[in-house]
Structures are given as structure tokens and as C-alpha cells.
XYZ file of C-alpha atoms in Angstrom:
553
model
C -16.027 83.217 84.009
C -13.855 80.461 82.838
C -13.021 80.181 79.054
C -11.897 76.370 77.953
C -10.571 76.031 74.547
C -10.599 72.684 72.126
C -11.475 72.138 67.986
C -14.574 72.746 67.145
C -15.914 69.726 65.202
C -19.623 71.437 63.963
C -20.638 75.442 64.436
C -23.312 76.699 66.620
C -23.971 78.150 69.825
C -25.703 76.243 72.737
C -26.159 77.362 76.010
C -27.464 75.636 79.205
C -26.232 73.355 81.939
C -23.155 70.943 81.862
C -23.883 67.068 82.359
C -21.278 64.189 83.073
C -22.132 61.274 81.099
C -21.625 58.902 84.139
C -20.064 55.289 83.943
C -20.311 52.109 86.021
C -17.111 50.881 87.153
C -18.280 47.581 86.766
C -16.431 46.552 89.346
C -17.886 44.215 91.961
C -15.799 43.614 95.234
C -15.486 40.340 97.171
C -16.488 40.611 101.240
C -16.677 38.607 103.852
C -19.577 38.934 105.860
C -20.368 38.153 109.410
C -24.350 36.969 108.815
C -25.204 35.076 106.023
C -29.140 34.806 106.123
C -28.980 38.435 106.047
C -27.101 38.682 103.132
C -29.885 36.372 101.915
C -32.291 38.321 102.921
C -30.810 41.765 101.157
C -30.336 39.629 98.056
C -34.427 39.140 98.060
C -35.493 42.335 98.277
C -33.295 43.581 95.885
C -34.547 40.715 93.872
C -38.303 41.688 94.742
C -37.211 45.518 93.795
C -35.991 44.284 90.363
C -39.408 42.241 89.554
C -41.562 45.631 90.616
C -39.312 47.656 88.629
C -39.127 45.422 85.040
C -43.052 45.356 86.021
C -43.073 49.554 85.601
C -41.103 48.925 82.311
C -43.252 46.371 80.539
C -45.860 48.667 81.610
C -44.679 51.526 79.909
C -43.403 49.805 76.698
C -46.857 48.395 76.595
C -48.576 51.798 75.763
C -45.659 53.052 73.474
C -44.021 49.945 71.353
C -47.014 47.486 71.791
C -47.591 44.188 74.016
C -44.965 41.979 71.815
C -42.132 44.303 71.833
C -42.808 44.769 76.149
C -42.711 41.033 76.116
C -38.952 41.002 77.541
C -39.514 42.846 80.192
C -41.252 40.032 81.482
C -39.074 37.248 80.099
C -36.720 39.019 82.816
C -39.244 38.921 85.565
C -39.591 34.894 84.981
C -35.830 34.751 84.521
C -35.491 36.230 87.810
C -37.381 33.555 89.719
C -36.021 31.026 88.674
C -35.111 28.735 91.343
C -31.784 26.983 89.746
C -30.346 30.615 89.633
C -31.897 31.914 92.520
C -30.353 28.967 94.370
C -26.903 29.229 93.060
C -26.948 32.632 94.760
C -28.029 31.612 98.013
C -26.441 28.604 98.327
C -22.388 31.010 97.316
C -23.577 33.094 100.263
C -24.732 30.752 102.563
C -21.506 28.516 102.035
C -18.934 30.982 101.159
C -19.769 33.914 103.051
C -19.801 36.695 100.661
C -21.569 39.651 100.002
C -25.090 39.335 98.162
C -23.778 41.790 95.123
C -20.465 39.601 94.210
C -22.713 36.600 94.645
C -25.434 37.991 91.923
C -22.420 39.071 89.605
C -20.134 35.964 89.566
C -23.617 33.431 89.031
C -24.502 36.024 86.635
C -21.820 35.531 84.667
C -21.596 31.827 85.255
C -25.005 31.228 83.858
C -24.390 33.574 81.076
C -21.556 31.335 79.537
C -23.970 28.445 80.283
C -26.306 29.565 78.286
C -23.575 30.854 75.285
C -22.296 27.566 75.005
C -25.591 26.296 74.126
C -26.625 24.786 70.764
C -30.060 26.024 70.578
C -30.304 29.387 69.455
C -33.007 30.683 71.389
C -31.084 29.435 74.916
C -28.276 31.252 73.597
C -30.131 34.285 73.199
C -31.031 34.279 77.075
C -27.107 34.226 77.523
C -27.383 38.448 77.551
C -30.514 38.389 79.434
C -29.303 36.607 82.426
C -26.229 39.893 82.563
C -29.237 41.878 82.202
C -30.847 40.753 85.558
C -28.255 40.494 87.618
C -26.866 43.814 86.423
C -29.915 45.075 87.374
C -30.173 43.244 91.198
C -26.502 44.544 91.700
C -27.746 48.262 91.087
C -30.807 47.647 93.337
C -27.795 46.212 96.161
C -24.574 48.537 95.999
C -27.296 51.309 95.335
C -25.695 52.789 92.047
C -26.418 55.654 90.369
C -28.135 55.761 86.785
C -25.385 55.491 84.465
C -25.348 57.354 80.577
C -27.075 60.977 80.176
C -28.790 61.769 83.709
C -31.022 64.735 83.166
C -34.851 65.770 83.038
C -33.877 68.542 80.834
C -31.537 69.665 77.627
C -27.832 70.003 78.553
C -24.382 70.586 77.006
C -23.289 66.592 77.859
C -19.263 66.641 78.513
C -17.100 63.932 78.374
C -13.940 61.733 78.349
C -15.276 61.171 74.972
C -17.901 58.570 73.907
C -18.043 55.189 72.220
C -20.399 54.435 69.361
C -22.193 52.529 72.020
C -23.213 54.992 73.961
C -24.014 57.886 71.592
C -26.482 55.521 70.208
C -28.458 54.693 73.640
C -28.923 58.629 74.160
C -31.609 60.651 74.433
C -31.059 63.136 71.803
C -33.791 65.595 72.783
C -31.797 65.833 75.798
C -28.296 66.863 74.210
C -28.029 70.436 73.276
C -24.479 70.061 72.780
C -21.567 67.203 73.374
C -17.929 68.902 74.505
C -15.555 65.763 75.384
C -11.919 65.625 76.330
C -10.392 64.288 73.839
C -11.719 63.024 70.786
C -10.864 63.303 67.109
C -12.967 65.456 64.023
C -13.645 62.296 62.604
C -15.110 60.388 65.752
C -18.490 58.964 66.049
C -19.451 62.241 68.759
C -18.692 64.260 65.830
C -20.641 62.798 63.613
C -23.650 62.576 65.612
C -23.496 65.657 66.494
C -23.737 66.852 62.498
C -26.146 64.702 62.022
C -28.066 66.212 64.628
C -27.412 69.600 63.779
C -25.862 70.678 67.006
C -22.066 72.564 67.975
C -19.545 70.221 69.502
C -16.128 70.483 70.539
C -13.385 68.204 70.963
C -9.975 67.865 72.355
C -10.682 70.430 75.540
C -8.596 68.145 77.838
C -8.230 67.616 81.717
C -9.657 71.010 82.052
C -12.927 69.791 81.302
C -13.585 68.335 84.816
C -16.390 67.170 86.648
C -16.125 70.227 89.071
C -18.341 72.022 86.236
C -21.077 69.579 86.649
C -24.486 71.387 86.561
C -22.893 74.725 85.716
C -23.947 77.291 83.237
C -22.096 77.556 79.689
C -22.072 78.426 76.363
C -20.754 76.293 73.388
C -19.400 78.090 70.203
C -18.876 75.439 67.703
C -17.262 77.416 65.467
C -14.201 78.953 67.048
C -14.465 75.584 69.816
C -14.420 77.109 73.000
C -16.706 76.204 76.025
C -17.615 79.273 78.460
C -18.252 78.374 81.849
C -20.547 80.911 84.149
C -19.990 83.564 81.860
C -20.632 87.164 82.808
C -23.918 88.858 82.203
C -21.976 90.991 78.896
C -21.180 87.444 77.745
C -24.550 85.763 78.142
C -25.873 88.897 75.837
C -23.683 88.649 73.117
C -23.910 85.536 72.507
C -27.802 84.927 72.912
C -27.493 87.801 70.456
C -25.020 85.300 68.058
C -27.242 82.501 69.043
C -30.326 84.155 67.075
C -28.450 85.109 64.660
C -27.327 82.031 63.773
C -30.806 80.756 63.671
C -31.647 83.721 61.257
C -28.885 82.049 58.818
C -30.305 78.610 59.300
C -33.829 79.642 58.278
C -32.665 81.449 55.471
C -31.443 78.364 53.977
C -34.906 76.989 54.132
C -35.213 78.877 50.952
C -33.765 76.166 49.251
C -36.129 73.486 50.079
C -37.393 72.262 47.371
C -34.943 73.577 44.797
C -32.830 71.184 42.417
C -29.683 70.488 43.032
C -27.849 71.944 39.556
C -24.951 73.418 39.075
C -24.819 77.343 37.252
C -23.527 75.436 34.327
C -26.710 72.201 34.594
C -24.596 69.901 36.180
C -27.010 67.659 38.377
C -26.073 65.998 41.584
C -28.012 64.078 43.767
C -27.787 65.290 47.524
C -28.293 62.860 49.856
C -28.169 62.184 53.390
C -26.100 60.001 55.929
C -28.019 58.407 58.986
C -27.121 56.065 61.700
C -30.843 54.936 62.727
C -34.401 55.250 61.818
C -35.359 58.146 64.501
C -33.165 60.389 62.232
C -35.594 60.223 59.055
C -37.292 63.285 60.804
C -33.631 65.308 59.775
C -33.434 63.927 56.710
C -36.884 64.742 55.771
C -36.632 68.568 57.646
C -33.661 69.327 55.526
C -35.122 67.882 51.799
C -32.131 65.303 51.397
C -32.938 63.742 47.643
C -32.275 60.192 49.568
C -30.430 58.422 51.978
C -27.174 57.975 50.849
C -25.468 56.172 54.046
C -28.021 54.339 56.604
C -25.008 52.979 58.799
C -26.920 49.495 59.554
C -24.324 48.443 62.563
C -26.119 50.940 64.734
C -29.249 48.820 65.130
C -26.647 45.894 66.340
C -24.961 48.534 68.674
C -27.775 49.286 70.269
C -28.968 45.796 71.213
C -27.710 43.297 73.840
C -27.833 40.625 71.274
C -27.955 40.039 67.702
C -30.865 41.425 66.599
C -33.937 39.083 64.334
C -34.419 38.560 60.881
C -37.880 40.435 61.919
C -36.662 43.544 64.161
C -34.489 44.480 60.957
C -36.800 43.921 58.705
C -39.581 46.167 60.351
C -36.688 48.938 60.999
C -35.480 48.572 57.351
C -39.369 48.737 55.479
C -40.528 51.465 58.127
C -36.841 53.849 56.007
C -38.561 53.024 53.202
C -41.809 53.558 53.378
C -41.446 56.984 54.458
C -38.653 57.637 52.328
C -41.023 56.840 49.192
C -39.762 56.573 45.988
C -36.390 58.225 47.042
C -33.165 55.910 47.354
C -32.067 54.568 50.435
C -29.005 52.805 50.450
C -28.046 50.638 53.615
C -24.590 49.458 54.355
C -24.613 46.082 55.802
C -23.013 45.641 59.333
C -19.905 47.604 59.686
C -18.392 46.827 62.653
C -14.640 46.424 64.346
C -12.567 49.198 64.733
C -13.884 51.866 66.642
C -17.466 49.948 66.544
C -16.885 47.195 69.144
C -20.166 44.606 70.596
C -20.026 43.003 73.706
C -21.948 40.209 72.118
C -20.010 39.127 69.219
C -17.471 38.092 71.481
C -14.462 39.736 69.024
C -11.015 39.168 69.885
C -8.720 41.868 71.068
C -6.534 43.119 68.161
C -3.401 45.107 68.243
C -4.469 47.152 65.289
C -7.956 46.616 64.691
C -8.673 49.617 62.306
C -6.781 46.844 60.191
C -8.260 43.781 61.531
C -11.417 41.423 61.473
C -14.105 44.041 60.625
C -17.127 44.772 58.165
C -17.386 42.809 55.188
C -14.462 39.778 56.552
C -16.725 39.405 59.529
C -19.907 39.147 57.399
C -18.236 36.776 54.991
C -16.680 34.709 57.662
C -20.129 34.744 59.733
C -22.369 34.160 57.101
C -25.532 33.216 59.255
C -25.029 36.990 60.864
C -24.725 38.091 56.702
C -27.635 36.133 55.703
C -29.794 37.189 58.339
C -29.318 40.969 57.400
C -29.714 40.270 54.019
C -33.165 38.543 53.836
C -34.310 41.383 55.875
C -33.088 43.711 53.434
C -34.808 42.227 50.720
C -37.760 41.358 52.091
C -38.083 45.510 52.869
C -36.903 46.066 49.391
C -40.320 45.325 48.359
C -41.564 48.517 50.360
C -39.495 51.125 48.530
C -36.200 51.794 46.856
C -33.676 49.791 48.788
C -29.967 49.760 47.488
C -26.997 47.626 49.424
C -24.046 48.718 49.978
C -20.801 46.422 51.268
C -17.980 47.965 52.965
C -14.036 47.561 53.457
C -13.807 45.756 50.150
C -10.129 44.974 49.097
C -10.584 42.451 46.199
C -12.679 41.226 43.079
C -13.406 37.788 44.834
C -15.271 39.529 47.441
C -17.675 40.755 45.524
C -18.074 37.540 43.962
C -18.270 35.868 46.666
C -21.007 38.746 47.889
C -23.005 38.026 44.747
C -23.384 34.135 45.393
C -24.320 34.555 49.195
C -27.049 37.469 47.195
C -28.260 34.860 44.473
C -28.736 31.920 47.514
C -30.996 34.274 49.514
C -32.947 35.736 46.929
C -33.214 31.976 45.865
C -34.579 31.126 49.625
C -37.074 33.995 49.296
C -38.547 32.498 45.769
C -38.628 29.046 47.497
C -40.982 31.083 50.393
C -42.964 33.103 48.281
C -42.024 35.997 49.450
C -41.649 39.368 47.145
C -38.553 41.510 47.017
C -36.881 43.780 44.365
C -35.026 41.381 41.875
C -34.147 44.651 40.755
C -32.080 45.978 43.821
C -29.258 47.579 43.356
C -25.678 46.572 44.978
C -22.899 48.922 45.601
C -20.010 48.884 47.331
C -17.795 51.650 49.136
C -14.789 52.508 47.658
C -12.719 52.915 51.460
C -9.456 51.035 50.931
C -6.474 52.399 48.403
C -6.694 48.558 46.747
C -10.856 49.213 45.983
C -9.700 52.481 44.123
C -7.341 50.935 42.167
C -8.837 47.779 41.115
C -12.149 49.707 40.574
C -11.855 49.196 36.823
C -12.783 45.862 37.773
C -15.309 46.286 39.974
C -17.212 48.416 38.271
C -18.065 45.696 36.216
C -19.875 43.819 39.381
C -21.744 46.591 40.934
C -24.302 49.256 40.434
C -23.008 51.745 42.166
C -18.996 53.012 44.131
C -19.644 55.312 46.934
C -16.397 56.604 48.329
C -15.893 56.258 52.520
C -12.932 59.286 52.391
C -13.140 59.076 56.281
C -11.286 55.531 56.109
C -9.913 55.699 52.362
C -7.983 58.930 54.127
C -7.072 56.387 57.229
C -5.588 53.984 55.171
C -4.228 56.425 52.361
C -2.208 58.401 54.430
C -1.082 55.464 57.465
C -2.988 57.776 59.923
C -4.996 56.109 62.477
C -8.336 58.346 62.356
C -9.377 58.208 66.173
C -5.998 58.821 67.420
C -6.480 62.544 68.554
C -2.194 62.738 68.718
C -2.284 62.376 64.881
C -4.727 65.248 63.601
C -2.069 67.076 62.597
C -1.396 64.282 60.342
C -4.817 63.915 58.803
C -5.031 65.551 55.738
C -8.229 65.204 53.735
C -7.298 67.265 51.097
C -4.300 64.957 50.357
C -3.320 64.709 46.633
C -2.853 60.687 46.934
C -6.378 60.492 48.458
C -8.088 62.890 45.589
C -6.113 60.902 43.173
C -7.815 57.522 44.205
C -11.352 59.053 44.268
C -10.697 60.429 40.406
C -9.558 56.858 39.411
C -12.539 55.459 40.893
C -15.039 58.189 39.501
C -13.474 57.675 35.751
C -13.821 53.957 36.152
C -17.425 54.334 37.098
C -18.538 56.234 34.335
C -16.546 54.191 31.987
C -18.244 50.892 33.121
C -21.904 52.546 32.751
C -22.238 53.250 36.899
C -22.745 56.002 39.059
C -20.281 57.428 41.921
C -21.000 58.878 45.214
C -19.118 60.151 48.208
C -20.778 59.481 51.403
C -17.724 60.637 54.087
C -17.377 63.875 56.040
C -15.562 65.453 53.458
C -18.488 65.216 51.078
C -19.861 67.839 53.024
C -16.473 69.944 53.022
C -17.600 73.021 50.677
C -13.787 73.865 49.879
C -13.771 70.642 48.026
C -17.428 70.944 45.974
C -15.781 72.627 43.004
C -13.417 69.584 42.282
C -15.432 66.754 43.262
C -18.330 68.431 40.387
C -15.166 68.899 37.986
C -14.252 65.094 38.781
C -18.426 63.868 37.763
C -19.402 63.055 40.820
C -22.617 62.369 40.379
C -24.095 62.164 44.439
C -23.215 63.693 47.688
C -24.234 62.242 50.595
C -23.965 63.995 53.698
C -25.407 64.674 57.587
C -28.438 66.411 57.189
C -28.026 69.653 58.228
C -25.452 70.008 55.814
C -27.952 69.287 52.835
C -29.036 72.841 52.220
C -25.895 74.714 52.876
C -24.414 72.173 50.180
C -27.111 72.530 47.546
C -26.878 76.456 48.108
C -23.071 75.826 47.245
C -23.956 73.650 44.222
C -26.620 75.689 42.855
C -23.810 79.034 43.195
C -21.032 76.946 41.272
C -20.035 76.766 37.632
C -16.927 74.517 36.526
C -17.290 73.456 33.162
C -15.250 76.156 31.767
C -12.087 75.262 34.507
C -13.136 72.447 34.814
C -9.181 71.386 33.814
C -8.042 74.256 36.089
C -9.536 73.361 39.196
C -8.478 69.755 38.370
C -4.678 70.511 38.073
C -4.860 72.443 41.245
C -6.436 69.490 43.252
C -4.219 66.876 42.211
């Protein structure tokens, strides 16, 4: 039995098999080779493999997303045949000798920046397509493995750690815990894994090696240590903890249903955070009031290319028609940072938590901004849509936000086509200059919620992913609490409401002072909805309300 010890980033116990999420290298290597008609010949059955196998797909997404949505499977199939690209590849290994794969990868990418230099739009969009193929014919040739979460069962996935590009493409039925490397509490693995309810652990280190692949172990979120083949005494106890645990959990069900008031009538609304429409079944399970954070950049992240006026629009209206009546407020595209896309070609940046992200690319790219936005209104007409911008610094912004608002709502009238006039517009209160100005900006909005995962970033100088500096992080920090008061007193004085929709909305040592501060919604993952309304519905600060304020800040 082998104990590993990290943080703990969300409580539970899981137990099961460990799983490497597995990587291409990506690398393709240059050979000579002796025959090249044989090289040919490899290249077209691999070629012939890829066609049967994108058949299989469109297939399959036939019966389960309909014949429109399968329709790229055999874009790719056509794509693959045709004879200007199949040609370039022969005709580099016929002439230069080289191996089949290296052939498929450099006209790959060769046709790819064709096809991104373009004008037309749709050509452009076949820029990604064309990696797509050949990615898939060099698979088929150097006989790769499957790359991501490889499993026909639920496992306790391990890790390096894990961009926001990959949690995304999982299959979260499949993930019964995540344990990575390295890692910081305020990563995107960390998130997810609140959001989904399940223990994860960060920051185990080199000791966490692939030698434990498909080995037995238990995950205990709470005190963050990973158990490999434990003993038979082990397994017991903590099945035993396990059910327990569960017993707690179900208890809380008791509170479905229930207002969220304070012991002293203080109402709050209790929302919930969510990073794509698959998670409206947790939000739902766990009676979240709303939607209080739908992180929008996830349906980007998990696309090859930008994705249509019409794919967002059909995500957005599906939120809100099952939401109902209840708010759901969508942040635009928040990207940058941590959040990088292959396919908005951004440049590399020193110190990017700083850099060209969010709202600056949105207002700098306004036909990616304008796209999003007539989606969003256009769904706005199926429920209660609000929009919330993010990383904003200055007063013009939001002007400038407002203009771009007015000219697509004006496009829509021209069209005909309905939407909320009515919608509300928010913005996130993430940067130290937002909280201070907020006097101001309070006067352009309809709503602040406060991002304390980056207003702590920025607040404090302490880069959030950077797992050397958690020593450094401090949430609770008197300059940070100080920022979020000034914003919630500015909001009430202007006539708006305040939320919080970061992690430490969901941090119970901090409910007493953010109800003595009037903030009026919570917005957190959703298995943290019930614990939190327990919490509320258990608290009374009008009488210290003074008291607990002094102490804070």
C-alpha cells in the first residue's frame, strides 16, 4: 500500500482504477525511405482506413445529434479525396523520398494556411478541417494510440495537470475522480471537478507516475491523499467513509426546495456556475435559484473553429428553456490566460494573465463579439437571459459595449426577429480599477457580479495558476474584501443588484460577511448550492452585522 499526499481541492472519497490521460507528441519525424510506391501505397490505405472510419462516425452522429449536425463527418470524407491534396502527398513522396506520415503532416499544414489566408469565410473554415484529416491519416500510419481519457469504465484520471481544453472534451461519466501533479486550487481541474461534485487533489508531484496506471486507489478529497493498492483494513474503512459521506449528501436534499433566508429574513439568491449545457442536469439536481455564471468560452474551447451564429444560438435557447423563468446569466467569451484556442491564432505573451484577453479581444474582434451577441439575443426571447462582460477596467468600455448592444439589437429589428429589449447587462467586477470606479459603473449596468478568483489575482500580484505561489494566495485578504464592499455599496446606491460568482462565494467561512456586506446573490458550483443555503438559512447578522464587518476588513 502506497500513500501519496497533495491539497485536496473538493472532499469526497472515490475509489477505482487509475487512468493516464494520454497525449500525442505531435511530433512527426522526417525518413528517408528506400521504396517510394510503397510509401504510396501505405499512404492509401491509411487514407481508405480514414474514409471507413469518418463513415462509422457520421453513422453514429446520425442516430444521436441528427443528419445536419453528422454532416462533417462527411465533409471530411470528400475532403479526403480530393485529388489536389491527395496529389501533393504523392507527388512529396514520390520526389522527395520521405515517409508517407511526414508527407500527410507537412501538406496538411500547408493546405491549412492556404485555406486561412482565404477571404471567403466558409474556405477559411475548412482551414481546421484539412488538420483534422490528416491528423487523422497520420494516426491510421504511425499507428497511435487514442489520446485524452482511454477507458470503457469510471476511473480516478491522474495527471500532469489539464488544460481547459481538455477537461472540456471529457467524458465525465467516466471520471470518478481527477488527481494531477501539479496544479493550483483555483485551476480549471478544480473547478470542474466542483462542479461535478467529485474529490480531487492537486499538487501530488513526480510521485504520481505512470507506473500506477490501471491500479487500485482511493481518493480522499478532504485530507488530499491518493491510496494506491490499499490493504483489505483500508478498503473497509473507507467504503465505510465513502457511505457515509453519501448519508451527509442526501441529508442535504432536505433543503430542496427551501428559500434561501437568512434567521434574521435576509434573502439571497443562490445560484449556480456552469461551463456548458450538459451541466443543467447539476444545476437542476441541486435546486440552484439560477445560473449565475454560464462560462460561454467553453463552447469555443471545445470546437476546432469558431463556432456559428446558429450552434450558439441553439446551445444558448436550449439553457433557457429548461431553466424557465429562472435567470441565466452568460458571460461572453472569456478567453486568454489560462484559456488558450488553437484557432484564434493568439500571440504568445510574456504575461498573459495581463494581456489580450476577454472583453479587449471581443472589442478588438468585433465580428467574433457580434456574432455571440445576436445569438444571445435571439435566445433571449426563450427565457430570462442576462449578459455579463468580463475583465472590465474602464467606463468607456462599457460604453463602447452598449453601442456594439444598440447596433445588434438594431440589426435584429431590421430582420424581424424577437428578442428581450428588456435584457439585462452586467458586468464582473474582476479587476481592482472595476471596484473602484464602480460608482460609475453602476450607473451603466444592471447588475456587478464579483470574479474574486481574478480580482484576488490581480489584488494581491499573485499569478493564480502558478502552483509555487499558493502560499501567497490569500482570499480572505483585507484589500480584496475591501474592493468587493466598495463595489456592493455602490450597487445599492445606484439602484442595482450585486453578486459574487468566484470560488470563494462558495467558501462558508466567508457567508457571514458577504450577508453583513448586502450581497444580494451567490453563485456557486452546484453541489455547493445546498450546503450553502443550509449555511444561509442557519445564519443571523443583523444584530453584528458591524462586528463581523470590523473583523473582515
Amino acid at each position: 500500500m502506497i500513500t501519496l499526499q497533495g491539497k485536496g481541492v473538493f472532499g469526497g472519497i472515490a475509489i477505482g482504477e487509475i487512468a493516464f490521460f494520454k497525449r500525442d507528441s505531435g511530433v512527426v519525424q522526417r525518413k528517408k525511405v528506400e521504396d517510394p510506391q510503397a510509401e504510396i501505397q501505405r499512404f492509401e490505405n491509411a487514407k481508405a482506413k480514414a474514409i471507413e472510419e469518418l463513415g462509422e462516425l457520421y453513422d453514429k452522429a446520425v442516430s444521436e445529434v441528427g443528419e445536419s449536425n453528422a454532416m462533417l463527418f462527411q465533409t471530411h470524407q470528400f475532403m479526403l479525396e480530393d485529388l489536389d491534396y491527395v496529389e501533393a502527398i504523392e507527388n512529396m513522396i514520390q520526389t522527395q523520398s520521405v515517409n508517407a506520415e511526414y508527407a500527410v503532416s507537412v501538406t496538411g499544414d500547408n493546405f491549412s494556411q492556404m485555406f486561412a489566408s482565404m477571404d471567403d469565410d466558409y474556405m477559411r473554415e475548412r482551414a481546421a478541417d484539412v488538420k483534422d484529416i490528416s491528423a487523422r491519416v497520420v494516426k491510421i500510419l504511425t499507428g497511435a494510440g487514442e489520446s485524452g481519457l482511454v477507458t470503457d469504465k469510471p476511473v480516478i484520471l491522474a495527471s500532469d495537470d489539464l488544460a481547459p481544453s481538455e477537461t472540456v472534451q471529457l467524458n465525465k461519466d467516466m471520471v470518478l475522480s481527477f488527481v494531477t501533479q501539479g496544479g493550483s486550487t483555483n485551476s480549471h481541474t478544480a473547478i470542474l471537478a466542483k462542479t461535478m461534485n467529485i474529490p480531487a487533489i492537486i499538487g501530488i508531484g513526480d510521485a504520481l507516475d505512470e507506473k500506477y496506471e490501471g491500479k487500485e486507489a482511493i481518493v480522499d478529497g478532504a485530507n488530499g491523499c491518493l491510496i494506491i493498492e490499499p490493504d483489505e483494513e483500508t478498503m473497509k474503512e473507507y467504503q465505510a467513509k465513502k457511505q457515509e459521506y453519501l448519508a451527509q449528501q442526501e441529508l442535504l436534499q432536505q433543503f430542496r426546495g427551501k428559500e434561501t433566508v437568512s434567521l434574521d429574513g435576509q434573502k439571497v439568491k443562490l445560484y449556480a456556475n456552469i461551463g456548458n449545457a450538459s451541466d443543467i442536469g447539476a444545476v437542476i439536481k441541486n435546486d440552484a435559484a439560477g445560473i449565475g455564471l454560464f462560462r460561454s468560452e467553453f463552447l469555443y474551447l471545445e470546437n476546432d473553429n469558431f463556432p456559428t451564429e446558429e450552434e450558439q444560438f441553439k446551445v444558448y435557447k436550449y439553457v433557457a428553456e429548461t431553466m424557465g423563468q429562472k435567470q441565466v446569466i452568460i458571460r461572453t467569451l472569456d478567453i486568454g490566460a489560462d484559456k488558450q484556442i488553437d484557432y484564434f491564432n493568439l500571440p504568445h505573451e510574456e504575461n498573459p494573465a495581463m494581456g489580450y484577453r476577454a472583453i479587449r479581444i471581443c472589442l478588438k474582434q468585433q465580428d467574433i463579439f457580434r456574432t455571440q451577441l445576436r445569438a444571445l439575443l435571439r435566445a433571449s426571447a426563450f427565457g430570462n437571459i442576462a449578459i455579463m462582460f468580463p475583465m472590465i477596467v474602464a467606463l468607456e468600455e462599457v460604453l463602447q459595449i452598449k453601442e456594439i448592444v444598440k447596433s445588434v439589437m438594431a440589426e435584429l429589428d431590421a430582420s424581424g426577429i424577437p428578442y428581450n429589449k428588456e435584457i439585462q447587462l452586467g458586468i464582473m467586477i474582476e479587476t481592482p480599477a472595476a471596484a473602484m470606479i464602480s460608482d460609475d459603473l453602476a450607473k451603466e449596468v444592471d447588475f456587478f457580479s464579483v470574479g474574486t478568483n481574478d480580482l484576488t489575482q490581480y489584488t494581491t500580484a499573485v499569478d493564480r495558476q502558478n502552483a509555487n505561489l499558493e502560499g501567497f494566495y490569500y482570499p480572505h485578504h483585507k484589500g480584496l474584501l475591501r474592493l468587493i464592499k466598495m463595489a456592493a455599496d455602490n450597487a445599492h446606491k445606484n439602484g442595482i443588484w450585486i453578486g459574487i460568482c468566484g470560488e470563494l462565494g462558495a467558501d462558508m467561512e466567508m457567508t457571514e460577511a458577504f450577508l453583513a456586506m448586502g450581497i444580494d446573490e451567490l453563485s456557486v458550483s452546484p453541489a455547493c448550492v445546498l450546503p450553502l443555503r443550509k449555511k444561509i438559512r442557519e445564519t443571523s447578522v443583523k444584530e453584528r452585522q458591524e462586528e463581523i464587518l470590523k473583523n473582515v476588513l
